[in-house]
PDB file of C-alpha atoms in Angstrom:
ATOM      1  CA  MET A  24      -6.170  -6.168 -15.751  1.00 53.00           C
ATOM      2  CA  ASP A  25      -4.195  -3.240 -17.911  1.00 65.00           C
ATOM      3  CA  LEU A  26      -2.550  -0.517 -16.786  1.00 63.00           C
ATOM      4  CA  PRO A  27      -5.407   2.226 -15.931  1.00 64.00           C
ATOM      5  CA  ALA A  28      -5.044   5.059 -18.631  1.00 62.00           C
ATOM      6  CA  ARG A  29      -3.729   8.536 -17.194  1.00 64.00           C
ATOM      7  CA  LYS A  30      -4.647   7.804 -13.432  1.00 68.00           C
ATOM      8  CA  PHE A  31      -2.624   8.062 -10.674  1.00 87.00           C
ATOM      9  CA  LEU A  32      -5.256   6.988  -8.063  1.00 92.00           C
ATOM     10  CA  VAL A  33      -7.411   3.983  -8.822  1.00 93.00           C
ATOM     11  CA  TYR A  34      -9.378   2.484  -6.614  1.00 94.00           C
ATOM     12  CA  ARG A  35     -10.761  -1.138  -6.840  1.00 94.00           C
ATOM     13  CA  HIS A  36     -13.599  -2.583  -4.620  1.00 93.00           C
ATOM     14  CA  THR A  37     -11.638  -6.292  -4.578  1.00 93.00           C
ATOM     15  CA  VAL A  38      -8.236  -7.089  -5.761  1.00 93.00           C
ATOM     16  CA  GLY A  39      -5.886 -10.091  -5.548  1.00 93.00           C
ATOM     17  CA  SER A  40      -3.411  -8.593  -4.061  1.00 92.00           C
ATOM     18  CA  THR A  41      -2.543  -4.591  -4.210  1.00 92.00           C
ATOM     19  CA  ASN A  42       1.115  -5.527  -4.226  1.00 88.00           C
ATOM     20  CA  GLU A  43       0.632  -7.796  -7.173  1.00 91.00           C
ATOM     21  CA  LEU A  44      -1.421  -5.322  -9.300  1.00 94.00           C
ATOM     22  CA  THR A  45       0.896  -2.228  -8.695  1.00 93.00           C
ATOM     23  CA  ARG A  46       3.945  -4.474  -9.774  1.00 92.00           C
ATOM     24  CA  HIS A  47       2.051  -5.674 -12.863  1.00 94.00           C
ATOM     25  CA  TRP A  48       1.343  -1.955 -13.487  1.00 93.00           C
ATOM     26  CA  TYR A  49       4.863  -0.944 -13.010  1.00 92.00           C
ATOM     27  CA  ARG A  50       6.264  -3.431 -15.446  1.00 93.00           C
ATOM     28  CA  GLN A  51       3.689  -1.845 -18.078  1.00 92.00           C
ATOM     29  CA  GLY A  52       5.149   1.684 -17.376  1.00 90.00           C
ATOM     30  CA  ALA A  53       2.780   2.942 -14.971  1.00 91.00           C
ATOM     31  CA  PRO A  54       4.156   6.743 -13.441  1.00 90.00           C
ATOM     32  CA  ASP A  55       5.570   7.094 -10.525  1.00 88.00           C
ATOM     33  CA  THR A  56       3.372   7.173  -7.477  1.00 88.00           C
ATOM     34  CA  THR A  57       0.794   5.437  -8.963  1.00 93.00           C
ATOM     35  CA  THR A  58      -1.480   4.335  -6.256  1.00 93.00           C
ATOM     36  CA  LEU A  59      -4.308   1.726  -5.838  1.00 94.00           C
ATOM     37  CA  VAL A  60      -6.540   1.725  -3.185  1.00 94.00           C
ATOM     38  CA  ALA A  61      -8.830  -1.367  -2.293  1.00 94.00           C
ATOM     39  CA  ASP A  62     -11.505  -2.411   0.191  1.00 93.00           C
ATOM     40  CA  TYR A  63     -10.614  -6.203   0.282  1.00 92.00           C
ATOM     41  CA  GLN A  64      -8.125  -8.511  -0.955  1.00 92.00           C
ATOM     42  CA  THR A  65      -8.806 -12.111  -1.677  1.00 91.00           C
ATOM     43  CA  ALA A  66      -4.950 -12.965  -2.018  1.00 90.00           C
ATOM     44  CA  GLY A  67      -3.070 -10.479   0.199  1.00 85.00           C
ATOM     45  CA  LYS A  68       0.474 -11.644   1.013  1.00 79.00           C
ATOM     46  CA  GLY A  69       2.146 -11.198   4.005  1.00 74.00           C
ATOM     47  CA  ARG A  70       6.228 -11.389   5.338  1.00 72.00           C
ATOM     48  CA  ALA A  71       7.819 -14.313   3.988  1.00 77.00           C
ATOM     49  CA  GLY A  72       5.304 -15.204   1.690  1.00 76.00           C
ATOM     50  CA  ARG A  73       2.398 -15.788   4.401  1.00 79.00           C
ATOM     51  CA  THR A  74      -1.299 -15.620   3.408  1.00 82.00           C
ATOM     52  CA  TRP A  75      -2.641 -12.386   5.394  1.00 78.00           C
ATOM     53  CA  HIS A  76      -6.082 -11.685   5.582  1.00 78.00           C
ATOM     54  CA  SER A  77      -8.452  -8.135   6.083  1.00 80.00           C
ATOM     55  CA  PRO A  78     -11.744  -7.980   6.866  1.00 82.00           C
ATOM     56  CA  ALA A  79     -13.491  -6.003   3.791  1.00 84.00           C
ATOM     57  CA  ALA A  80     -13.914  -2.261   4.664  1.00 80.00           C
ATOM     58  CA  CYS A  81     -12.130  -2.753   8.066  1.00 83.00           C
ATOM     59  CA  ASN A  82      -8.520  -1.569   6.823  1.00 82.00           C
ATOM     60  CA  LEU A  83      -6.700   0.869   4.416  1.00 82.00           C
ATOM     61  CA  LEU A  84      -5.272  -1.403   1.801  1.00 88.00           C
ATOM     62  CA  LEU A  85      -3.230   0.160  -0.611  1.00 88.00           C
ATOM     63  CA  SER A  86       0.077  -0.262  -2.860  1.00 90.00           C
ATOM     64  CA  GLN A  87       2.305   2.530  -4.682  1.00 89.00           C
ATOM     65  CA  VAL A  88       4.276   2.535  -7.784  1.00 90.00           C
ATOM     66  CA  PHE A  89       7.588   4.147  -6.238  1.00 85.00           C
ATOM     67  CA  GLN A  90      10.758   4.401  -8.287  1.00 84.00           C
ATOM     68  CA  ALA A  91      13.777   4.702  -5.860  1.00 85.00           C
ATOM     69  CA  PRO A  92      17.380   3.153  -5.760  1.00 89.00           C
ATOM     70  CA  TYR A  93      16.967  -0.586  -4.324  1.00 87.00           C
ATOM     71  CA  GLU A  94      19.458   0.499  -1.291  1.00 91.00           C
ATOM     72  CA  CYS A  95      16.954   3.296  -0.462  1.00 89.00           C
ATOM     73  CA  LEU A  96      13.712   1.610  -0.258  1.00 83.00           C
ATOM     74  CA  PRO A  97      14.328   0.458   3.613  1.00 85.00           C
ATOM     75  CA  LEU A  98      14.362   4.356   4.365  1.00 89.00           C
ATOM     76  CA  VAL A  99      11.727   5.145   2.199  1.00 86.00           C
ATOM     77  CA  THR A 100       9.366   2.472   3.601  1.00 83.00           C
ATOM     78  CA  MET A 101      10.063   3.818   7.350  1.00 88.00           C
ATOM     79  CA  ALA A 102       9.642   7.140   6.456  1.00 89.00           C
ATOM     80  CA  GLY A 103       6.188   6.256   5.264  1.00 86.00           C
ATOM     81  CA  ALA A 104       5.030   4.680   8.138  1.00 88.00           C
ATOM     82  CA  LEU A 105       6.575   7.330  10.398  1.00 92.00           C
ATOM     83  CA  ALA A 106       4.593   9.861   8.385  1.00 91.00           C
ATOM     84  CA  VAL A 107       1.075   7.737   7.848  1.00 88.00           C
ATOM     85  CA  ARG A 108       1.774   7.679  11.880  1.00 91.00           C
ATOM     86  CA  ALA A 109       1.904  11.263  12.709  1.00 94.00           C
ATOM     87  CA  THR A 110      -1.086  11.961  10.486  1.00 93.00           C
ATOM     88  CA  ILE A 111      -3.156   9.809  12.170  1.00 91.00           C
ATOM     89  CA  ASP A 112      -2.175  10.713  15.365  1.00 93.00           C
ATOM     90  CA  GLU A 113      -3.556  14.285  14.446  1.00 94.00           C
ATOM     91  CA  PHE A 114      -6.895  13.114  14.311  1.00 95.00           C
ATOM     92  CA  LEU A 115      -6.949  10.625  17.253  1.00 94.00           C
ATOM     93  CA  PRO A 116      -8.734  11.499  20.555  1.00 94.00           C
ATOM     94  CA  PRO A 117      -6.093  12.417  23.298  1.00 92.00           C
ATOM     95  CA  GLY A 118      -4.366   9.514  24.907  1.00 92.00           C
ATOM     96  CA  ILE A 119      -4.876   7.213  22.139  1.00 92.00           C
ATOM     97  CA  HIS A 120      -1.638   6.919  19.673  1.00 89.00           C
ATOM     98  CA  CYS A 121      -1.364   4.914  16.234  1.00 89.00           C
ATOM     99  CA  GLY A 122       1.703   2.391  16.473  1.00 88.00           C
ATOM    100  CA  ILE A 123       3.656   0.625  14.027  1.00 87.00           C
ATOM    101  CA  LYS A 124       3.889  -2.824  13.993  1.00 81.00           C
ATOM    102  CA  TRP A 125       6.011  -3.452  11.056  1.00 76.00           C
ATOM    103  CA  PRO A 126       6.903  -0.631   8.305  1.00 70.00           C
ATOM    104  CA  ASN A 127       3.917  -1.150   6.198  1.00 71.00           C
ATOM    105  CA  ASP A 128       1.880  -2.168   9.195  1.00 74.00           C
ATOM    106  CA  LEU A 129       0.401   0.649  11.846  1.00 71.00           C
TER     107      LEU A 129
END
């Protein structure tokens, strides 16, 4: 799949892996912050290369081209998780909170 022309937010109903596709776009020169959102992944990958599955239309599946120095990436990942958790918590009923399972799993 070729790099989307001049788009920074791309939606696909089904992809193999959001990470693999955005990695491909990055190698083709995708602009920083190009974001891919999908309803379903057919070849999702978890930690240590394990297969990862999510039922269609049940979770937010996204990956983003993000250019930062390599040593900063763990901090960027955690800051993103904290920001998303705080945003989700604003929309949840009192007493219910979003948790962080792993930095990229809320």
